[in-house]
Tab-separated table of C-alpha atoms and ligand atoms in Angstrom:
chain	number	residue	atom	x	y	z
A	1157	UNK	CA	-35.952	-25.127	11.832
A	1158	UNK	CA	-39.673	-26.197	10.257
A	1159	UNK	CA	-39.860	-28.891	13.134
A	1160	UNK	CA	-39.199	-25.756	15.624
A	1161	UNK	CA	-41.840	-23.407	13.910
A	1162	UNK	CA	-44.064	-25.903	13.303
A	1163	UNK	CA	-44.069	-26.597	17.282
A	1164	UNK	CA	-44.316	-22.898	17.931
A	1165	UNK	CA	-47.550	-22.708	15.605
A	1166	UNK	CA	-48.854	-25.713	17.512
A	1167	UNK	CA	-48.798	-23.675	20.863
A	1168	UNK	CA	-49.201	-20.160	19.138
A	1169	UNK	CA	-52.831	-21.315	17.370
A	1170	UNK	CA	-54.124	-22.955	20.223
A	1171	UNK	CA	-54.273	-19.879	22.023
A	1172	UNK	CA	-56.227	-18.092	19.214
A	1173	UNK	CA	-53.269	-16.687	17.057
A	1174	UNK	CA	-54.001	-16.248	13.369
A	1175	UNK	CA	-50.842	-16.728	10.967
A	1176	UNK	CA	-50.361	-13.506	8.559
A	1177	UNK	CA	-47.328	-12.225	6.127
A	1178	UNK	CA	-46.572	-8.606	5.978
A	1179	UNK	CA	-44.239	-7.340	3.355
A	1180	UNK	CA	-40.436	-7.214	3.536
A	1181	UNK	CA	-40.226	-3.679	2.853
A	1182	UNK	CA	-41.497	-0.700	5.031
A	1183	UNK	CA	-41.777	3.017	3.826
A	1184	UNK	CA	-39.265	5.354	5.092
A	1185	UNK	CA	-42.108	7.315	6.316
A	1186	UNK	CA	-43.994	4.398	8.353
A	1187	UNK	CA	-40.420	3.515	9.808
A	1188	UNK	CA	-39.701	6.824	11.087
A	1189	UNK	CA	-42.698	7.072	13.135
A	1190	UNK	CA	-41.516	5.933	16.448
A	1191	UNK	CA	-38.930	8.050	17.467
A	1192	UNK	CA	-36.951	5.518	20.448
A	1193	UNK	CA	-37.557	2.667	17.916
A	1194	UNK	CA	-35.687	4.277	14.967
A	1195	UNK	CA	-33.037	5.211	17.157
A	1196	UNK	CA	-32.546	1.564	18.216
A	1197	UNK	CA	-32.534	0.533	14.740
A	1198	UNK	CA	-31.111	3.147	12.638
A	1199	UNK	CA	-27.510	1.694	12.614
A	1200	UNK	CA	-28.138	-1.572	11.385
A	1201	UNK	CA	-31.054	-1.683	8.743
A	1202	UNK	CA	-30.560	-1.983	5.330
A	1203	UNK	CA	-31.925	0.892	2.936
A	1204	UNK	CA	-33.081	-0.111	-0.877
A	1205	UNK	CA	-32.382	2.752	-2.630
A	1206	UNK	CA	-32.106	2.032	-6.270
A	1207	UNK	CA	-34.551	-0.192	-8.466
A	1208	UNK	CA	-32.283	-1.133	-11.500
A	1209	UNK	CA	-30.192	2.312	-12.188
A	1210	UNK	CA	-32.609	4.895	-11.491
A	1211	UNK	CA	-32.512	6.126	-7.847
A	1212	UNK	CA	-35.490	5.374	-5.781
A	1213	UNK	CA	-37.638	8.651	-4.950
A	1214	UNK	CA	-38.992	6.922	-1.844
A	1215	UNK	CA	-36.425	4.702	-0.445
A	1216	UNK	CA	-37.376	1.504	1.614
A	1217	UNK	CA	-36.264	-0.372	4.379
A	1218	UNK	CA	-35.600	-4.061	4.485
A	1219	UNK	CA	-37.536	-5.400	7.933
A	1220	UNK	CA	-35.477	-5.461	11.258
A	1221	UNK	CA	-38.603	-6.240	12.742
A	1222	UNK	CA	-41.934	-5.545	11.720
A	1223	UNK	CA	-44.175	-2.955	14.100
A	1224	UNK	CA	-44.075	-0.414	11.366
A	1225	UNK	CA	-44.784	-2.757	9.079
A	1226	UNK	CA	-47.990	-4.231	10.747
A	1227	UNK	CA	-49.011	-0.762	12.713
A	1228	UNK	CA	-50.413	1.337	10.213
A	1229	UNK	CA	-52.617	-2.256	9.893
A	1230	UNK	CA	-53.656	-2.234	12.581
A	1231	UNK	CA	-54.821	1.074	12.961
A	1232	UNK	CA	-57.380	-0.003	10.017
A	1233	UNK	CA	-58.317	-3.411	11.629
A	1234	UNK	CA	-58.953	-2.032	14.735
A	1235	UNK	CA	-62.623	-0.353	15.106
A	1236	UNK	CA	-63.886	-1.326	18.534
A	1237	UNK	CA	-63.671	-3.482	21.937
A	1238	UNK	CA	-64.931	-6.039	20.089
A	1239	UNK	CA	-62.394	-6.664	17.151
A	1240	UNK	CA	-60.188	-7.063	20.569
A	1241	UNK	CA	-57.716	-8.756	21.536
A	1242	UNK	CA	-55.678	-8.423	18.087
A	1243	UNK	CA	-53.431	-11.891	18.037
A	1244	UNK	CA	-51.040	-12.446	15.125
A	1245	UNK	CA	-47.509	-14.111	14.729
A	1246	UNK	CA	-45.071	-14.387	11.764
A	1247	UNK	CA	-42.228	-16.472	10.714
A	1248	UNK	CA	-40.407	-14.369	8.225
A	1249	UNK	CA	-36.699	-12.990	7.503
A	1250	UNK	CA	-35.540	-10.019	9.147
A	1251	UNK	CA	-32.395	-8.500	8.279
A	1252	UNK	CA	-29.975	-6.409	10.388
A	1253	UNK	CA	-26.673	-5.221	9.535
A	1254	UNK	CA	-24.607	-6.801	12.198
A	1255	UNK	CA	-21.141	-4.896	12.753
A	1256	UNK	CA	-19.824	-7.600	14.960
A	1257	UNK	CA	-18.327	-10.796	13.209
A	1258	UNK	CA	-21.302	-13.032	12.240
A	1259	UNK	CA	-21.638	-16.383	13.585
A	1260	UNK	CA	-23.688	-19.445	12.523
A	1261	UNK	CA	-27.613	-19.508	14.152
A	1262	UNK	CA	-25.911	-16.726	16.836
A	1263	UNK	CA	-24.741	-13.553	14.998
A	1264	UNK	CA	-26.167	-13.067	11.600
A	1265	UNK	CA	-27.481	-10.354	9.374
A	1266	UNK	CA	-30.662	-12.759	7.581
A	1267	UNK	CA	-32.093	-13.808	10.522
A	1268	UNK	CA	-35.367	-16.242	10.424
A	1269	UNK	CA	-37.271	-14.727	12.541
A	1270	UNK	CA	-40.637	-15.384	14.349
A	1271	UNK	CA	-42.918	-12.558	15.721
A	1272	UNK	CA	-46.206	-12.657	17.474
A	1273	UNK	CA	-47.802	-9.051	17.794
A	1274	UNK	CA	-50.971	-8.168	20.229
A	1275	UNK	CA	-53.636	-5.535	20.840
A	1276	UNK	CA	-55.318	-5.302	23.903
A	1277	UNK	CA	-58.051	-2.859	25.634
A	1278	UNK	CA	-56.196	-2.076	28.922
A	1279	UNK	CA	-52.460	-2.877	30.462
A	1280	UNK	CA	-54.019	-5.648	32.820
A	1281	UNK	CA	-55.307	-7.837	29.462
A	1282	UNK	CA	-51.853	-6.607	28.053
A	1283	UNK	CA	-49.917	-8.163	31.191
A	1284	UNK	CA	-52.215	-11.229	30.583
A	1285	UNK	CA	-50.831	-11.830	27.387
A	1286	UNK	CA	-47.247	-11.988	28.701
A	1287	UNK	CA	-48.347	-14.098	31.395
A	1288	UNK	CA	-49.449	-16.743	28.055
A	1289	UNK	CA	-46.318	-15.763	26.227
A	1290	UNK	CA	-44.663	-17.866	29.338
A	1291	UNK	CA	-45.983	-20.650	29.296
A	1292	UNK	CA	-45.570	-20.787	25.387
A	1293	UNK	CA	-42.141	-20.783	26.049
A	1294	UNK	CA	-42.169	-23.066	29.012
A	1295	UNK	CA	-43.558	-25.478	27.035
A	1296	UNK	CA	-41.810	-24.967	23.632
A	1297	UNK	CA	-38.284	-24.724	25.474
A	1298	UNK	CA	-39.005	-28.041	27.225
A	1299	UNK	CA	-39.743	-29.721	23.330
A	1300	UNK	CA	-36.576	-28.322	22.688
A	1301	UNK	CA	-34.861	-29.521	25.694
A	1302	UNK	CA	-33.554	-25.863	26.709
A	1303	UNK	CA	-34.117	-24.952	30.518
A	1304	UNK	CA	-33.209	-20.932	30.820
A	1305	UNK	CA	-33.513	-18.450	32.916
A	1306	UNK	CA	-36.143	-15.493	32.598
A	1307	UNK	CA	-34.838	-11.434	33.670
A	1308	UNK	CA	-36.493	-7.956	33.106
A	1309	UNK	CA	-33.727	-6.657	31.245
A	1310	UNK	CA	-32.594	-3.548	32.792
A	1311	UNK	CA	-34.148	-0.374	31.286
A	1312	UNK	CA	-30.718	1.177	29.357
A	1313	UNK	CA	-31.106	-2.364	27.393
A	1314	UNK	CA	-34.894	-3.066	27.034
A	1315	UNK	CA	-36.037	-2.954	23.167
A	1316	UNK	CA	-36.372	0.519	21.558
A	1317	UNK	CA	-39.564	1.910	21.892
A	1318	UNK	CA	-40.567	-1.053	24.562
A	1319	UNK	CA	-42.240	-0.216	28.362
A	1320	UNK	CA	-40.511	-3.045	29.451
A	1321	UNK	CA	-38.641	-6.340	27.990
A	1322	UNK	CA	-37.936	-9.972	29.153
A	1323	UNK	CA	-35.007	-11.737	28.114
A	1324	UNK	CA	-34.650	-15.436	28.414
A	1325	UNK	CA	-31.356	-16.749	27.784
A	1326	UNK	CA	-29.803	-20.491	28.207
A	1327	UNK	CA	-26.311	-21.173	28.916
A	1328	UNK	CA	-23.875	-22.672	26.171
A	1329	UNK	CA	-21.198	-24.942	27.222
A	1330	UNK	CA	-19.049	-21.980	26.992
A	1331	UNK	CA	-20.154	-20.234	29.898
A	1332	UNK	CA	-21.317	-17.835	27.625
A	1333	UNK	CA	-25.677	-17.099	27.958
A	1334	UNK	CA	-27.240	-17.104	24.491
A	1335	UNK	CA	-30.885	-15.030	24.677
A	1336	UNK	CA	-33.074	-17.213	22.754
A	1337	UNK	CA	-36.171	-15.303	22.971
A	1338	UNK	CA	-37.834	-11.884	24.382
A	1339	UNK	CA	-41.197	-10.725	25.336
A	1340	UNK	CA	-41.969	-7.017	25.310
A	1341	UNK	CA	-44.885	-4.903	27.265
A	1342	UNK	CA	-45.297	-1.819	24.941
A	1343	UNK	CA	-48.262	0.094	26.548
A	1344	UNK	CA	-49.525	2.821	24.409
A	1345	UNK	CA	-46.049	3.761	23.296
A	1346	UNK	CA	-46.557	2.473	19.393
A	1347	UNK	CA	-50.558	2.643	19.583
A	1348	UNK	CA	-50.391	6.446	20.227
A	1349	UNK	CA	-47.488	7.710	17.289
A	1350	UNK	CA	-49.733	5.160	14.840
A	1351	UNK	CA	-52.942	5.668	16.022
A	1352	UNK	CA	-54.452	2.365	17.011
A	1353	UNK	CA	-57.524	3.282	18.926
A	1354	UNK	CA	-60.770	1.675	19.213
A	1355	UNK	CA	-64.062	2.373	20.858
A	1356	UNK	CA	-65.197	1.454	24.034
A	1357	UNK	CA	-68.303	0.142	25.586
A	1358	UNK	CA	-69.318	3.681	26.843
A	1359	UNK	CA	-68.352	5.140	23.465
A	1360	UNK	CA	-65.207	6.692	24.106
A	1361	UNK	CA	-62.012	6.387	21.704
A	1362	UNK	CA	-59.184	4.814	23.364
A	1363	UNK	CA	-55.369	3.799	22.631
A	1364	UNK	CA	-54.363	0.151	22.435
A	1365	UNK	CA	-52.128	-1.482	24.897
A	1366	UNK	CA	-49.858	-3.916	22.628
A	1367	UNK	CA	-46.993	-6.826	23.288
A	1368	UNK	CA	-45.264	-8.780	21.544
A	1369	UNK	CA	-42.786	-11.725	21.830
A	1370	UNK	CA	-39.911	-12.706	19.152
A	1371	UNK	CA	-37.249	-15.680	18.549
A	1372	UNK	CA	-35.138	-16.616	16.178
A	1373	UNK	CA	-32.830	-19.629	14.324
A	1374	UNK	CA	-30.485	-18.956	17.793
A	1375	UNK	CA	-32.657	-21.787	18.752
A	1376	UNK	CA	-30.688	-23.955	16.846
A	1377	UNK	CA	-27.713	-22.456	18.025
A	1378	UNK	CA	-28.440	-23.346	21.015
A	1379	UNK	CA	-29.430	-27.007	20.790
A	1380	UNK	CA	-26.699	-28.074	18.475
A	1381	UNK	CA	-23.754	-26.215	21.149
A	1382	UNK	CA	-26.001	-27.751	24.089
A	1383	UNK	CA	-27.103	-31.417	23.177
A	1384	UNK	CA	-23.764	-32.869	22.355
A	1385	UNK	CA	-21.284	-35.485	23.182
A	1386	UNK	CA	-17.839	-36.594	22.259
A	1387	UNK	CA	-19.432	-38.849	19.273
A	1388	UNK	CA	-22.000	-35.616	18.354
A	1389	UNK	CA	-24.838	-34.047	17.971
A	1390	UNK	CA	-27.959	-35.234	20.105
A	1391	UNK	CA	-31.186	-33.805	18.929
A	1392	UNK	CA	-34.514	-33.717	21.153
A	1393	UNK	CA	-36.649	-35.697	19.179
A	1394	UNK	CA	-39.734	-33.442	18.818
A	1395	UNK	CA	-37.775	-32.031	16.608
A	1396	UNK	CA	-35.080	-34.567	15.052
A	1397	UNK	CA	-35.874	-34.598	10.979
A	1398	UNK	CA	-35.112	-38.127	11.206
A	1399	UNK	CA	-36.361	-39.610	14.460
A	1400	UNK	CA	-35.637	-43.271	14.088
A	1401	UNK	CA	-33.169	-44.753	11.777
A	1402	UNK	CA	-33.111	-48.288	10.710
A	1403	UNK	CA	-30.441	-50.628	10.110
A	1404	UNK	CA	-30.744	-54.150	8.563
A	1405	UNK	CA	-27.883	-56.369	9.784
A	1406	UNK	CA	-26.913	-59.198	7.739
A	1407	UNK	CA	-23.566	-61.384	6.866
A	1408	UNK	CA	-24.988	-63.852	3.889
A	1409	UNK	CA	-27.085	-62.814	0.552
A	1410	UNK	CA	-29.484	-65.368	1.922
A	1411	UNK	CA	-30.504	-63.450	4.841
A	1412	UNK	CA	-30.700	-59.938	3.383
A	1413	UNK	CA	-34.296	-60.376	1.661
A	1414	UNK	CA	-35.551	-61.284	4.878
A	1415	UNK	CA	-34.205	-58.436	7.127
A	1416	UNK	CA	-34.783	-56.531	4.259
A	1417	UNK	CA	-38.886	-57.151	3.973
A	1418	UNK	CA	-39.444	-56.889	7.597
A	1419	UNK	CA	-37.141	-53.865	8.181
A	1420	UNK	CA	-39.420	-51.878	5.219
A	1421	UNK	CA	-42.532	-53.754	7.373
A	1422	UNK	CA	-41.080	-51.612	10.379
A	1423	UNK	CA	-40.172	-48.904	8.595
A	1424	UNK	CA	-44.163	-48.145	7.026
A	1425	UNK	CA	-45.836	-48.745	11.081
A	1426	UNK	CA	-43.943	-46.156	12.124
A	1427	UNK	CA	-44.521	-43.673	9.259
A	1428	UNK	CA	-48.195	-44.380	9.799
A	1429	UNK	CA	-47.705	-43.749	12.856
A	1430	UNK	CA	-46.573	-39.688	11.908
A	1431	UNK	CA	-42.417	-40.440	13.057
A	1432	UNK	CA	-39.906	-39.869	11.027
A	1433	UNK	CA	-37.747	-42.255	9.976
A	1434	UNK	CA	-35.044	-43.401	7.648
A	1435	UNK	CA	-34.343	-46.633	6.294
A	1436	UNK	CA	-30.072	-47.099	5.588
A	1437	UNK	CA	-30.033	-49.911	2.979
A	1438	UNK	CA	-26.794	-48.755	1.609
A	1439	UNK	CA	-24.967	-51.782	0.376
A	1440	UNK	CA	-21.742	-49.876	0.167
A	1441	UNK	CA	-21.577	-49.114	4.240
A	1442	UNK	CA	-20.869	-51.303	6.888
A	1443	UNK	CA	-23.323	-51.425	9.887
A	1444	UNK	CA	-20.977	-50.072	12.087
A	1445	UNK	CA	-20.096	-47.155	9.949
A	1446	UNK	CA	-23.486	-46.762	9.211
A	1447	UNK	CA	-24.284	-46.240	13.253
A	1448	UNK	CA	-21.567	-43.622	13.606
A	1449	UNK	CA	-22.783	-41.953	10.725
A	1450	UNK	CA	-26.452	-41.288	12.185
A	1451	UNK	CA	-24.927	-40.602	15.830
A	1452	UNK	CA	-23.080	-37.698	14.620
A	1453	UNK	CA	-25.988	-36.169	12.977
A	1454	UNK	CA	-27.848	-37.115	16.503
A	1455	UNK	CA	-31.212	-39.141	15.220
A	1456	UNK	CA	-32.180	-39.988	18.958
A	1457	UNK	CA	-32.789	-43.666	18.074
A	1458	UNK	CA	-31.327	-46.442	16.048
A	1459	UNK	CA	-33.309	-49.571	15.186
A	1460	UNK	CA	-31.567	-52.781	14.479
A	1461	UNK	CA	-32.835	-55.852	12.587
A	1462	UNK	CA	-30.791	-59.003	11.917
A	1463	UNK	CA	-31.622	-62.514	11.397
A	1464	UNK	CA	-31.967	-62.851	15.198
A	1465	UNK	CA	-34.483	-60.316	15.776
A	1466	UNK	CA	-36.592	-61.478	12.203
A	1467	UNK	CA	-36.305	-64.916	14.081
A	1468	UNK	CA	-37.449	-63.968	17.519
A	1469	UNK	CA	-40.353	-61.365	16.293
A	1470	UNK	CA	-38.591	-58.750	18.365
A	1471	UNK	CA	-36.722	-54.852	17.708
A	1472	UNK	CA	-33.698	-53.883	18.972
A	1473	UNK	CA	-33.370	-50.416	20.031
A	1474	UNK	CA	-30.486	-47.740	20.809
A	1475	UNK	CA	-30.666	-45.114	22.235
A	1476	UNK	CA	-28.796	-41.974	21.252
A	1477	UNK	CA	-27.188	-41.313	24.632
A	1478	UNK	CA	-26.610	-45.075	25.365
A	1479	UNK	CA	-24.794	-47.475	24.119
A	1480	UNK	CA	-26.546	-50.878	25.359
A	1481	UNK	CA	-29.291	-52.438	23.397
A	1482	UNK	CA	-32.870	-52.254	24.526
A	1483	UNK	CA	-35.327	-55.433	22.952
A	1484	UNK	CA	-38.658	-55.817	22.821
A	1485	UNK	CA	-41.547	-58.175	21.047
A	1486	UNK	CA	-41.990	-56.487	17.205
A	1487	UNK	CA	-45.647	-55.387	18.391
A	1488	UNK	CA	-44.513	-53.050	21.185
A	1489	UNK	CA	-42.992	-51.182	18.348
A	1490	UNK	CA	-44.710	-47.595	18.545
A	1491	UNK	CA	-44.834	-47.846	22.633
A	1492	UNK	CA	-41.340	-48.530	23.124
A	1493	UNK	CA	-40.122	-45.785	20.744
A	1494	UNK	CA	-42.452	-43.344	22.278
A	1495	UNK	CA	-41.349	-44.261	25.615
A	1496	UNK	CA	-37.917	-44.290	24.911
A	1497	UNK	CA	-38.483	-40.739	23.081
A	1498	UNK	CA	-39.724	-39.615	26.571
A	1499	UNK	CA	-36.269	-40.834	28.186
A	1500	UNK	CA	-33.438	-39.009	26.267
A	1501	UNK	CA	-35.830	-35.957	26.160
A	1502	UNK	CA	-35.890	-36.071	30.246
A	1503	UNK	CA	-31.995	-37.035	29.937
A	1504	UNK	CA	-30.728	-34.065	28.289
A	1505	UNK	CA	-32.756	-31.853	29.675
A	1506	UNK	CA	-32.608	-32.544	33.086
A	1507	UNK	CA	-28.397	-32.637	32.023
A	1508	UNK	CA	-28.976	-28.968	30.921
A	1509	UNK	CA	-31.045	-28.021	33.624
A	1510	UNK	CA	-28.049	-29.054	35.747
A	1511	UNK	CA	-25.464	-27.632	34.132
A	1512	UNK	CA	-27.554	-24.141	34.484
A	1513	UNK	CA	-28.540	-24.384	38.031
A	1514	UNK	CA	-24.753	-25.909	38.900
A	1515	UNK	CA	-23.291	-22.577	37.473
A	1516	UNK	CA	-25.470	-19.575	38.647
A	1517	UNK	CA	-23.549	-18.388	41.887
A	1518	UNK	CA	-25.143	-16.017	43.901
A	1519	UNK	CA	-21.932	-13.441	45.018
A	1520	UNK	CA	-21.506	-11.739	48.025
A	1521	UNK	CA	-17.875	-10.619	47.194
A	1522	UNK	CA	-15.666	-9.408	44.501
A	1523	UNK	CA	-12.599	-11.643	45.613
A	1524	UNK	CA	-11.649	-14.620	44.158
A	1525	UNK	CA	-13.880	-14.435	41.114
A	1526	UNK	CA	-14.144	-17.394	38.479
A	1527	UNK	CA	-15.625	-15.013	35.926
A	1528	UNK	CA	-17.429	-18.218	34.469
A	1529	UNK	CA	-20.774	-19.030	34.402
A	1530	UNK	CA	-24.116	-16.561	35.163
A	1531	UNK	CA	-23.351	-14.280	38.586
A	1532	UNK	CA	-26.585	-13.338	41.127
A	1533	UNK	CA	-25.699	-9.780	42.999
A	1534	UNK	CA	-27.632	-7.425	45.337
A	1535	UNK	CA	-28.210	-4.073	43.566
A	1536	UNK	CA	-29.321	-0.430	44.696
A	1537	UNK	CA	-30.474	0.139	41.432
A	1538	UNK	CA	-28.659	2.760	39.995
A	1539	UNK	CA	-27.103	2.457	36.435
A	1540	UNK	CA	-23.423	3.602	37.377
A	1541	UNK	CA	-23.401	0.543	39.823
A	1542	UNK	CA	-24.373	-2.010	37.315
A	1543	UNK	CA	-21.540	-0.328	34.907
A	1544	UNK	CA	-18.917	-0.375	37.648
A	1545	UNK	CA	-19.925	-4.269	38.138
A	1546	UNK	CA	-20.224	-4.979	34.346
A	1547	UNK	CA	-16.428	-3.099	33.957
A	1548	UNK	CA	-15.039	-5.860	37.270
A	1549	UNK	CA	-16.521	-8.772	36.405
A	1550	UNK	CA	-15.996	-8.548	32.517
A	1551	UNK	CA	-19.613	-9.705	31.875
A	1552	UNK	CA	-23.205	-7.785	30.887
A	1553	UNK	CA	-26.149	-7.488	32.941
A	1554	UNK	CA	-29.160	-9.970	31.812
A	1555	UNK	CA	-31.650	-8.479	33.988
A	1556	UNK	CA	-33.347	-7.905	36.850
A	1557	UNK	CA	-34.757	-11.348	38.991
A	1558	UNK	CA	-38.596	-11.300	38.212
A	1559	UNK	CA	-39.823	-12.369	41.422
A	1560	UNK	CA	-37.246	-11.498	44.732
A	1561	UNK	CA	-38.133	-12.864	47.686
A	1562	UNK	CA	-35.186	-12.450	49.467
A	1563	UNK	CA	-34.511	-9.940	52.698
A	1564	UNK	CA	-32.881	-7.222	52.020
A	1565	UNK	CA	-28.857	-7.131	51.493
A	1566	UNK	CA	-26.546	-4.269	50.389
A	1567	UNK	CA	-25.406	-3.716	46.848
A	1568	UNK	CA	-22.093	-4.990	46.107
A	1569	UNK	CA	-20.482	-2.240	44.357
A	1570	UNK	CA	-21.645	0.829	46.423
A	1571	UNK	CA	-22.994	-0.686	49.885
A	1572	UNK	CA	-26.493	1.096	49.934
A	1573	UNK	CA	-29.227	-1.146	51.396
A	1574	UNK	CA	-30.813	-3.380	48.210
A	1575	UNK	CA	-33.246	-6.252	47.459
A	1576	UNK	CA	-33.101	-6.218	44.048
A	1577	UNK	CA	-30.874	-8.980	42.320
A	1578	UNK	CA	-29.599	-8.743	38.829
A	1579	UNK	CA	-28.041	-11.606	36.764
A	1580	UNK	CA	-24.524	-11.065	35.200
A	1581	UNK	CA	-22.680	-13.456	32.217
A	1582	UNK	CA	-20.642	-12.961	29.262
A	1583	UNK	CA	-23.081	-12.888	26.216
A	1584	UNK	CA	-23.327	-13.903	22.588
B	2626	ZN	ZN1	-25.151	0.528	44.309
């Protein structure tokens, strides 16, 4: 999970985003503010109400997310055009009181959480922002080797208090879509109930237009149920914790100090080099139970030294999703790993990316339905459609398609001329 936030700081401060921590607890007066937002809430957060025996007189929330938290901030920070654009992001737990059954990274009530909150003079900078918020996640999701699709999720499901929200969601080897992170347009919506204004250029007061974009540990989730194969896990390696592992091959006592001194010589190039890497000199394990051991815990690359390859000056290489050894001279060392890095990361994703685009069916028909996999249908628009289609096809709406070019066709539950397409699957 550090290798994943420490990538998402990488793109995050790049683009002028200053780190802060906000508290864990929020007044019961800041929370109530935002009338939608509380609403959306108020079933799952957790209340502290009593500080040893005594009763609290002003109970406190524990986080679900923080916009009360940070608001009443910002509303401090915020003076004129020029202390604008506001950029700030989080990684800290949130905590929601999940009535479903909890599951691992998917469905859980301490969730790590990261949250990047911005102020803006006027909705066009605003729509900016989300505009960068995409290609953040265009480039973190292709680190993490997780193609997805992007939908305006529909406005009965958009976040509470929210103008408008974008979901992006993979798709597990279940069938099943998995949202792994959202991006929200607020408007003035939270800027007007806590008073975030600042002063323009002509001297006139004005409300802040404000975004923000969240994800969580279903990141994980998703790459440990997507990157797999019958012998494992298979982890993209900007984010293995052990990139590389090593292991020294020898049959007599003789050979050992040899393969022992240049596997350690290996091992220090390619820490100096920033990978990460492990050295097995277990006595106890045999090589081969030593390779199945790091497969299953998917290190994308094994190295292998033996007598042969101390002899010959060279490295033998494995690949996580091969089985065939790949040699080279002992100074192509860092090269070779980096380009063989760049492989399995194109491998499994371009594997996911097919899986994805291999199971969204557009449908024209309710017959013969697979009820698998993500479904594209024509829509008029109206809610009780969507329902009737959510009820037949046993699945949830994503969202709305963010850029239709399509002609026009008829929605497939009422008829009514359409050229809007929504996205259907069965959801974590
Ligand atoms: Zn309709």
């Amino acid at each position: 999970m550090l290798n994943i936030d420490n990538l998402t700081r990488f793109e995050l401060n790049k683009r002028s985003f200053e780190e802060v921590l906000f508290p864990t607890v929020i007044t019961k007066e800041f929370f109530g503010k935002e009338k939608e937002h509380i609403k959306g809430f108020d079933s799952q957060v957790y209340w502290v109400t009593k500080a040893g025996e005594s009763l609290l007189e002003k109970p406190l929330v524990l986080r679900p997310t923080s916009e009360t938290a940070m608001y009443p901030m910002f509303a401090l920070w915020i003076r004129s055009h020029a202390d604008l654009p506001l950029k700030i992001y989080q990684f800290v737990n949130v905590y929601r009181y999940e009535t479903k059954q909890t599951r691992s990274f998917i469905r859980v009530r301490e969730i790590h959480f990261f949250e990047a909150h911005t102020c803006h003079e006027n909705y066009d900078s605003a729509e900016k922002q989300i505009t960068e918020y995409f290609e953040i996640i265009k480039s973190l999701t292709r680190k993490l080797c997780l193609p997805y699709i992007a939908t305006k999720r529909p406005d009965w499901d958009k976040f509470p208090g929210a103008f408008y929200s974008i979901g992006f969601d993979v798709l597990m080897p279940t069938g099943k879509t998995l949202q792994i992170a959202s991006v929200h347009q607020y408007k003035e919506n939270f800027s007007m109930v806590y008073n975030i204004k600042y002063e323009n250029i002509a001297g006139e007061h004005k409300y802040v237009h404000q975004t923000t974009f969240g994800m969580s540990e279903r990141l994980i989730g998703a790459i440990i149920s997507i990157h797999k194969d019958e012998r494992g896990l298979i982890l993209p390696p900007e984010i293995a914790p052990t990139q590389l592992v090593i292991v020294p091959i020898f049959v007599k006592e003789l050979e050992a100090k040899e393969v022992l001194k240049v596997a350690n010589e290996i091992k220090q190039e390619l820490e100096v080099n920033r990978f990460r890497v492990k050295l097995d000199d277990r006595k106890e394990i045999t090589p081969g139970n030593k390779f199945y051991y790091w497969e299953r815990r998917g290190v994308p690359l094994r190295i292998e030294i033996g007598p042969n390859e101390v002899k010959a000056k060279t490295i033998s290489f494995v690949k996580r999703t091969g089985k065939s050894r790949i040699v080279c001279p002992k100074e192509e060392l860092i090269e070779k790993a980096k380009i063989l890095f760049s492989q399995l990361q194109n491998e499994i994703y371009d594997r996911a990316k097919n899986f994805l685009k291999n199971n969204i069916k557009t449908l024209r028909s309710l017959k013969n339905l697979k009820k698998l996999g993500i479904y594209r249908v024509f829509w008029c628009g109206k809610r009780i459609c969507a329902l009737e289609l959510e009820n037949k096809l046993g699945m949830n709406v994503l969202g709305l398609e963010l850029d239709s070019h399509e002609k026009e066709e008829k929605c497939i539950t009422c008829n009514e001329p359409s050229n809007t397409v929504i996205y259907l699957a069965k959801t974590y």
